[in-house]
Amino acid sequence: MDFQLESIVLSGVDPVRPVVIAGPCSAETEEQVIATARAIASNGIKIFRAGIWKPRTKPGGFEGVGAEGLGWLKRVKRETGMYTSIEVATREHVFAAIKAGIDILWVGARTAVNPFAVQEIADALKGIDVPVLVKNPVNPDIELWIGAIERIYRAGLRRIGAVHRGFSSYENKGYRNTPHWQVPIELRRRIPNLPILCDPSHIAGKRDLIHAISQQAMDLKFDGLLIETHCSPDTAWSDAKQQITPDQLFQLLSSLVIRDMDRPSKDLAELRSKIDGIDDQLLSLLATRMQVAGEIGLYKKANNMPILQTTRYGQIIEQKSKMAKSMNMDPEFIREIMKAIHEESVRVQMKVVNDLDT
Ligand code: PEP
Ligand code: MN
């Protein structure tokens, strides 16, 4: 499908990278919204964000202030001159947001996975000219992401952007949502004129990773950043660990290195981030393998078996080095890696068994 898109940059917003959207995860009180907005605007940020309907993993938590927050956002616009943006997840959200003069809407990650929900939003948007950002679905499915973008496009909207906010995974990992940078890179290859923003806050899940992720997004030529910013992050009613103060936001933005790279170095950044993604996967696979090793340790103990079984060890090494050869890798290299992995598995098994004994 050939997407004929128009710019999402609103008048008065500098089109240079990165376009920044900042504001709290959730609008909590009028005071919190206004205090955060003033601090953000005083440093030249032009687009404010705040969730007023919050998709929470479990019921019973803070699910947003609802339509009352729209009035607070109107006040932000009036008093600071910033544009405002919110998440919409239903047709009612769309109508209420448009009526309140919200300038940019976004489709959240939990909504983007559901074609019925996205279609409902697209239908509600028919005939309305408003920029819409589509976050990636929670699972790393590029077709689903493009499908959501296409539904909005087919409803007649032309000012569309994408937001990369990482992908959930079962394994233990350093991120709240694993970046899998190869997915947004593929999205750009498939729809080259689609602006892509990065949401480092939801990828990181914690403050100290936000800078590095933002820099990586800039090195990959992302067009903008969506960063959760709160006047008092530690007391935030949602996503407290990943929100930063307006001061921290400005420090972060001023320390970003924006390289206007020519083609070869852009390609290099893409390749490096592919490598980073692969390394992340290797690490989480190793973590899973060690967990299973621990379970084997327990099984062997329960069945009175010795931990080290040399025939099995020999088989693994032989099998894998043969396989390496057929995959065009140096068998000696894989032999070394398998030895190291096996050694560590034995250590983990012994530790599990010892811990049980003591
Ligand atoms: C948000 O931006 O506050 C949010 C809920 O994000 P996501 O849809 O990416 O989880
Ligand atoms: Mn959030």
Short mmCIF file of C-alpha atoms and ligand atoms in Angstrom, two decimals:
data_model
loop_
_atom_site.label_atom_id
_atom_site.label_comp_id
_atom_site.label_asym_id
_atom_site.label_seq_id
_atom_site.Cartn_x
_atom_site.Cartn_y
_atom_site.Cartn_z
CA MET A 1 0.00 0.00 0.00
CA ASP A 2 1.30 3.43 -0.95
CA PHE A 3 0.84 5.90 1.89
CA GLN A 4 0.55 9.54 0.79
CA LEU A 5 1.21 11.22 4.13
CA GLU A 6 1.37 14.84 5.19
CA SER A 7 3.58 16.37 7.87
CA ILE A 8 2.48 15.93 11.48
CA VAL A 9 4.43 19.01 12.54
CA LEU A 10 2.01 21.65 13.79
CA SER A 11 2.45 25.31 12.96
CA GLY A 12 4.93 27.06 15.21
CA VAL A 13 6.71 23.82 16.11
CA ASP A 14 10.29 23.70 14.89
CA PRO A 15 10.52 20.76 12.46
CA VAL A 16 14.07 19.86 13.55
CA ARG A 17 14.85 16.58 15.24
CA PRO A 18 13.77 15.72 17.83
CA VAL A 19 10.21 16.96 17.95
CA VAL A 20 9.46 16.58 21.66
CA ILE A 21 6.18 15.67 23.33
CA ALA A 22 6.40 15.77 27.12
CA GLY A 23 4.10 15.58 30.08
CA PRO A 24 2.92 13.21 32.76
CA CYS A 25 1.88 9.62 32.25
CA SER A 26 -1.48 10.59 33.75
CA ALA A 27 -3.30 13.79 34.46
CA GLU A 28 -3.89 13.45 38.22
CA THR A 29 -5.05 16.81 39.52
CA GLU A 30 -5.47 20.21 37.93
CA GLU A 31 -2.55 21.54 40.00
CA GLN A 32 -0.21 18.72 38.93
CA VAL A 33 -1.12 19.22 35.26
CA ILE A 34 -0.66 22.98 35.33
CA ALA A 35 2.57 22.92 37.38
CA THR A 36 4.11 20.31 35.07
CA ALA A 37 2.93 22.10 31.93
CA ARG A 38 4.31 25.47 33.05
CA ALA A 39 7.72 24.00 33.86
CA ILE A 40 7.86 22.18 30.55
CA ALA A 41 6.68 25.16 28.49
CA SER A 42 9.17 27.53 30.12
CA ASN A 43 11.91 25.60 28.38
CA GLY A 44 10.45 25.78 24.94
CA ILE A 45 8.61 22.46 24.67
CA LYS A 46 5.64 22.93 22.35
CA ILE A 47 3.57 19.77 22.78
CA PHE A 48 2.14 18.52 26.06
CA ARG A 49 0.98 14.97 26.78
CA ALA A 50 -1.17 13.55 29.57
CA GLY A 51 -3.21 10.38 29.76
CA ILE A 52 -6.74 10.95 31.01
CA TRP A 53 -8.11 7.46 30.32
CA LYS A 54 -5.47 5.00 31.48
CA PRO A 55 -5.22 1.41 30.29
CA ARG A 56 -3.99 -0.39 33.41
CA THR A 57 -2.86 -3.98 33.45
CA LYS A 58 -4.98 -4.86 36.47
CA PRO A 59 -8.32 -3.45 37.62
CA GLY A 60 -8.64 -1.49 40.79
CA GLY A 61 -5.74 0.89 40.18
CA PHE A 62 -5.93 4.50 39.07
CA GLU A 63 -7.70 4.41 35.71
CA GLY A 64 -7.41 8.08 34.85
CA VAL A 65 -9.42 11.15 35.75
CA GLY A 66 -11.56 10.84 32.63
CA ALA A 67 -13.27 13.66 30.78
CA GLU A 68 -12.72 16.09 33.66
CA GLY A 69 -9.05 16.23 32.61
CA LEU A 70 -10.00 17.69 29.22
CA GLY A 71 -10.80 20.98 30.96
CA TRP A 72 -7.34 20.99 32.55
CA LEU A 73 -5.75 20.46 29.14
CA LYS A 74 -7.74 23.36 27.72
CA ARG A 75 -6.24 25.44 30.50
CA VAL A 76 -2.74 24.23 29.60
CA LYS A 77 -3.31 25.38 26.06
CA ARG A 78 -4.70 28.74 27.10
CA GLU A 79 -2.06 29.51 29.70
CA THR A 80 1.10 28.07 28.12
CA GLY A 81 0.32 28.10 24.41
CA MET A 82 1.41 24.47 24.12
CA TYR A 83 -0.41 22.00 21.91
CA THR A 84 -2.04 19.12 23.79
CA SER A 85 -2.12 15.38 23.12
CA ILE A 86 -3.89 12.43 24.72
CA GLU A 87 -4.47 8.72 24.22
CA VAL A 88 -7.82 7.65 22.78
CA ALA A 89 -9.09 4.08 22.97
CA THR A 90 -12.78 4.29 22.07
CA ARG A 91 -15.08 6.28 19.79
CA GLU A 92 -16.33 8.26 22.81
CA HIS A 93 -12.75 9.26 23.64
CA VAL A 94 -12.26 10.52 20.08
CA PHE A 95 -15.44 12.62 20.11
CA ALA A 96 -14.69 14.09 23.55
CA ALA A 97 -11.06 14.86 22.62
CA ILE A 98 -11.98 16.59 19.37
CA LYS A 99 -14.73 18.56 21.08
CA ALA A 100 -12.23 19.73 23.70
CA GLY A 101 -9.80 20.91 21.01
CA ILE A 102 -7.06 18.37 21.74
CA ASP A 103 -4.44 18.81 19.00
CA ILE A 104 -2.88 15.35 18.65
CA LEU A 105 -4.38 11.95 19.45
CA TRP A 106 -2.52 8.74 19.97
CA VAL A 107 -3.54 5.10 19.87
CA GLY A 108 -1.96 3.20 22.78
CA ALA A 109 -0.02 -0.04 22.59
CA ARG A 110 -2.81 -2.08 24.17
CA THR A 111 -5.31 -0.71 21.66
CA ALA A 112 -3.05 -1.11 18.62
CA VAL A 113 -3.14 -4.91 19.08
CA ASN A 114 -6.89 -5.01 18.58
CA PRO A 115 -8.20 -4.47 15.03
CA PHE A 116 -11.79 -4.00 16.30
CA ALA A 117 -10.73 -1.20 18.63
CA VAL A 118 -8.51 0.47 16.03
CA GLN A 119 -11.30 0.29 13.46
CA GLU A 120 -13.72 1.87 15.92
CA ILE A 121 -11.29 4.75 16.42
CA ALA A 122 -10.70 5.05 12.67
CA ASP A 123 -14.45 5.18 12.02
CA ALA A 124 -14.89 7.89 14.64
CA LEU A 125 -12.08 9.89 13.00
CA LYS A 126 -13.65 9.89 9.52
CA GLY A 127 -13.85 13.44 8.20
CA ILE A 128 -11.65 14.85 10.98
CA ASP A 129 -8.23 16.27 10.14
CA VAL A 130 -6.10 15.72 13.24
CA PRO A 131 -2.62 14.25 13.63
CA VAL A 132 -2.78 10.69 14.97
CA LEU A 133 0.16 8.76 16.39
CA VAL A 134 -0.04 5.00 16.42
CA LYS A 135 2.01 3.27 19.09
CA ASN A 136 3.40 -0.15 18.33
CA PRO A 137 1.26 -3.07 19.48
CA VAL A 138 2.61 -4.71 22.66
CA ASN A 139 3.82 -7.72 20.69
CA PRO A 140 6.53 -7.28 18.05
CA ASP A 141 4.25 -7.80 15.07
CA ILE A 142 5.09 -5.36 12.30
CA GLU A 143 2.05 -6.36 10.21
CA LEU A 144 -0.29 -5.56 13.09
CA TRP A 145 1.39 -2.17 13.54
CA ILE A 146 1.15 -1.37 9.83
CA GLY A 147 -2.44 -2.66 9.82
CA ALA A 148 -3.39 -0.19 12.58
CA ILE A 149 -1.72 2.65 10.67
CA GLU A 150 -3.53 1.58 7.51
CA ARG A 151 -6.94 1.59 9.24
CA ILE A 152 -6.39 5.21 10.31
CA TYR A 153 -5.13 6.08 6.82
CA ARG A 154 -8.12 4.48 5.09
CA ALA A 155 -10.41 6.60 7.26
CA GLY A 156 -8.98 9.54 5.33
CA LEU A 157 -6.39 10.81 7.81
CA ARG A 158 -3.10 11.91 6.32
CA ARG A 159 -1.22 13.34 9.27
CA ILE A 160 -0.08 10.06 10.82
CA GLY A 161 3.00 9.15 12.83
CA ALA A 162 4.22 6.06 14.65
CA VAL A 163 5.56 5.74 18.19
CA HIS A 164 8.01 3.02 19.13
CA ARG A 165 7.48 2.12 22.81
CA GLY A 166 9.04 -1.32 22.94
CA PHE A 167 7.50 -4.79 23.19
CA SER A 168 6.52 -6.90 26.17
CA SER A 169 8.24 -10.23 26.69
CA TYR A 170 7.98 -13.09 29.09
CA GLU A 171 11.63 -13.35 29.96
CA ASN A 172 13.52 -11.38 32.53
CA LYS A 173 15.14 -8.42 30.94
CA GLY A 174 16.63 -5.04 31.72
CA TYR A 175 13.87 -3.14 29.96
CA ARG A 176 10.20 -2.82 30.81
CA ASN A 177 9.51 -3.28 27.11
CA THR A 178 12.30 -4.69 24.95
CA PRO A 179 13.14 -2.27 22.13
CA HIS A 180 13.64 -4.78 19.27
CA TRP A 181 14.94 -1.84 17.21
CA GLN A 182 14.77 -3.94 14.06
CA VAL A 183 10.96 -3.59 14.12
CA PRO A 184 10.77 0.24 13.82
CA ILE A 185 13.68 0.08 11.37
CA GLU A 186 11.64 -2.29 9.22
CA LEU A 187 8.61 -0.01 9.60
CA ARG A 188 10.66 2.86 8.18
CA ARG A 189 11.80 0.70 5.31
CA ARG A 190 8.19 -0.23 4.56
CA ILE A 191 6.72 3.29 4.95
CA PRO A 192 9.66 5.66 4.38
CA ASN A 193 7.71 8.91 4.74
CA LEU A 194 6.09 7.95 8.07
CA PRO A 195 7.46 10.01 10.98
CA ILE A 196 8.58 7.78 13.85
CA LEU A 197 8.88 8.96 17.42
CA CYS A 198 10.45 7.01 20.25
CA ASP A 199 8.88 6.69 23.70
CA PRO A 200 11.96 5.87 25.81
CA SER A 201 9.92 6.05 29.03
CA HIS A 202 7.84 2.94 28.33
CA ILE A 203 10.81 1.08 26.85
CA ALA A 204 12.95 1.82 29.90
CA GLY A 205 10.49 1.50 32.77
CA LYS A 206 13.09 3.25 34.88
CA ARG A 207 14.70 6.66 34.75
CA ASP A 208 18.34 5.75 34.33
CA LEU A 209 17.88 4.13 30.90
CA ILE A 210 15.93 6.97 29.30
CA HIS A 211 18.90 9.00 28.14
CA ALA A 212 20.67 6.11 26.42
CA ILE A 213 17.49 4.99 24.65
CA SER A 214 16.77 8.54 23.48
CA GLN A 215 20.30 8.84 22.11
CA GLN A 216 19.95 5.55 20.32
CA ALA A 217 16.67 6.74 18.78
CA MET A 218 18.39 9.91 17.58
CA ASP A 219 21.25 7.90 16.11
CA LEU A 220 18.66 5.87 14.23
CA LYS A 221 17.17 9.09 12.86
CA PHE A 222 13.89 8.91 14.71
CA ASP A 223 11.97 12.14 14.25
CA GLY A 224 10.95 12.76 17.82
CA LEU A 225 10.67 11.72 21.43
CA LEU A 226 7.67 11.22 23.70
CA ILE A 227 8.95 11.48 27.26
CA GLU A 228 6.92 11.13 30.44
CA THR A 229 7.66 14.15 32.59
CA HIS A 230 6.09 14.94 35.95
CA CYS A 231 6.53 17.80 38.41
CA SER A 232 6.96 15.27 41.22
CA PRO A 233 7.71 11.87 39.62
CA ASP A 234 8.15 9.88 42.82
CA THR A 235 4.59 10.61 43.88
CA ALA A 236 3.05 9.96 40.44
CA TRP A 237 -0.14 7.88 40.44
CA SER A 238 1.07 5.77 37.51
CA ASP A 239 4.49 4.85 36.07
CA ALA A 240 6.34 6.66 38.89
CA LYS A 241 9.66 4.90 38.28
CA GLN A 242 9.99 6.00 34.68
CA GLN A 243 8.94 9.64 34.89
CA ILE A 244 11.49 12.43 35.07
CA THR A 245 11.26 16.03 36.24
CA PRO A 246 11.08 18.93 33.78
CA ASP A 247 14.67 19.83 34.79
CA GLN A 248 15.88 16.32 34.04
CA LEU A 249 14.08 16.51 30.69
CA PHE A 250 15.99 19.65 29.71
CA GLN A 251 19.29 18.19 30.83
CA LEU A 252 18.55 15.10 28.78
CA LEU A 253 17.56 17.05 25.69
CA SER A 254 20.53 19.38 25.87
CA SER A 255 22.98 16.50 26.21
CA LEU A 256 21.62 14.55 23.26
CA VAL A 257 23.99 14.43 20.33
CA ILE A 258 22.06 14.95 17.12
CA ARG A 259 24.19 13.65 14.34
CA ASP A 260 23.00 14.51 10.94
CA MET A 261 24.47 11.45 9.48
CA ASP A 262 25.04 10.67 5.89
CA ARG A 263 23.94 7.30 4.59
CA PRO A 264 26.87 5.08 5.49
CA SER A 265 26.82 6.03 9.18
CA LYS A 266 23.05 5.71 9.37
CA ASP A 267 23.38 2.20 8.04
CA LEU A 268 26.07 1.51 10.60
CA ALA A 269 23.79 2.71 13.42
CA GLU A 270 21.06 0.40 12.16
CA LEU A 271 23.43 -2.55 12.02
CA ARG A 272 24.73 -1.80 15.50
CA SER A 273 21.31 -1.65 16.92
CA LYS A 274 20.48 -4.94 15.24
CA ILE A 275 23.53 -6.35 17.01
CA ASP A 276 22.34 -4.82 20.30
CA GLY A 277 18.95 -6.45 19.81
CA ILE A 278 20.55 -9.81 19.08
CA ASP A 279 22.77 -9.51 22.16
CA ASP A 280 19.70 -8.74 24.29
CA GLN A 281 18.04 -11.89 22.93
CA LEU A 282 21.17 -13.96 23.58
CA LEU A 283 21.24 -12.73 27.16
CA SER A 284 17.64 -13.49 27.83
CA LEU A 285 17.98 -16.94 26.25
CA LEU A 286 20.97 -17.62 28.47
CA ALA A 287 18.98 -16.51 31.51
CA THR A 288 16.19 -18.92 30.55
CA ARG A 289 18.71 -21.72 29.98
CA MET A 290 20.18 -21.21 33.43
CA GLN A 291 16.72 -21.36 34.97
CA VAL A 292 16.08 -24.69 33.27
CA ALA A 293 19.51 -25.89 34.45
CA GLY A 294 18.39 -25.12 38.01
CA GLU A 295 15.25 -27.20 37.49
CA ILE A 296 17.34 -30.08 36.17
CA GLY A 297 19.48 -29.81 39.30
CA LEU A 298 16.39 -30.25 41.46
CA TYR A 299 15.20 -33.18 39.37
CA LYS A 300 18.57 -34.93 39.65
CA LYS A 301 18.61 -34.43 43.38
CA ALA A 302 15.09 -35.78 43.79
CA ASN A 303 16.05 -38.85 41.74
CA ASN A 304 19.42 -39.39 43.36
CA MET A 305 21.37 -38.71 40.20
CA PRO A 306 24.85 -37.10 39.98
CA ILE A 307 24.95 -33.58 38.62
CA LEU A 308 27.72 -34.10 36.11
CA GLN A 309 26.95 -36.70 33.47
CA THR A 310 29.92 -36.82 31.18
CA THR A 311 28.32 -38.68 28.25
CA ARG A 312 25.59 -36.07 28.00
CA TYR A 313 28.23 -33.31 28.16
CA GLY A 314 30.31 -34.92 25.40
CA GLN A 315 27.20 -35.32 23.23
CA ILE A 316 26.21 -31.68 23.57
CA ILE A 317 29.66 -30.44 22.59
CA GLU A 318 29.93 -32.81 19.63
CA GLN A 319 26.44 -32.14 18.33
CA LYS A 320 26.73 -28.39 18.56
CA SER A 321 30.12 -28.16 16.94
CA LYS A 322 28.83 -30.22 14.00
CA MET A 323 25.80 -27.99 13.77
CA ALA A 324 28.06 -24.91 13.87
CA LYS A 325 29.95 -26.21 10.87
CA SER A 326 26.77 -26.68 8.89
CA MET A 327 25.82 -23.10 9.79
CA ASN A 328 29.12 -21.72 8.51
CA MET A 329 30.57 -21.00 11.92
CA ASP A 330 33.88 -22.09 13.33
CA PRO A 331 33.23 -25.35 15.30
CA GLU A 332 36.07 -24.49 17.68
CA PHE A 333 34.41 -21.18 18.55
CA ILE A 334 31.10 -22.91 19.34
CA ARG A 335 32.92 -25.65 21.30
CA GLU A 336 34.40 -22.92 23.53
CA ILE A 337 31.04 -21.21 24.01
CA MET A 338 29.24 -24.47 24.79
CA LYS A 339 31.95 -25.41 27.30
CA ALA A 340 31.50 -22.09 29.09
CA ILE A 341 27.71 -22.43 29.09
CA HIS A 342 27.89 -26.00 30.34
CA GLU A 343 30.32 -25.06 33.11
CA GLU A 344 27.99 -22.34 34.29
CA SER A 345 24.97 -24.71 34.13
CA VAL A 346 26.79 -27.18 36.37
CA ARG A 347 27.60 -24.38 38.78
CA VAL A 348 23.94 -23.27 38.83
CA GLN A 349 22.73 -26.84 39.37
CA MET A 350 25.13 -27.32 42.27
CA LYS A 351 24.13 -24.02 43.80
CA VAL A 352 20.43 -24.88 43.61
CA VAL A 353 21.06 -28.28 45.21
CA ASN A 354 23.39 -26.82 47.90
CA ASP A 355 20.95 -24.06 48.75
CA LEU A 356 18.36 -26.74 49.34
CA ASP A 357 20.71 -28.71 51.61
CA THR A 358 21.65 -25.74 53.79
C1 PEP B 1 1.16 6.02 27.89
O1 PEP B 1 1.75 6.61 26.99
O2 PEP B 1 0.92 6.51 29.00
C2 PEP B 1 0.80 4.60 27.69
C3 PEP B 1 -0.20 4.02 28.35
O3 PEP B 1 1.61 4.02 26.83
P1 PEP B 1 1.56 2.60 26.07
O4 PEP B 1 0.27 2.58 25.32
O5 PEP B 1 2.76 2.70 25.20
O6 PEP B 1 1.69 1.55 27.13
MN MN B 2 2.75 5.69 31.21
#
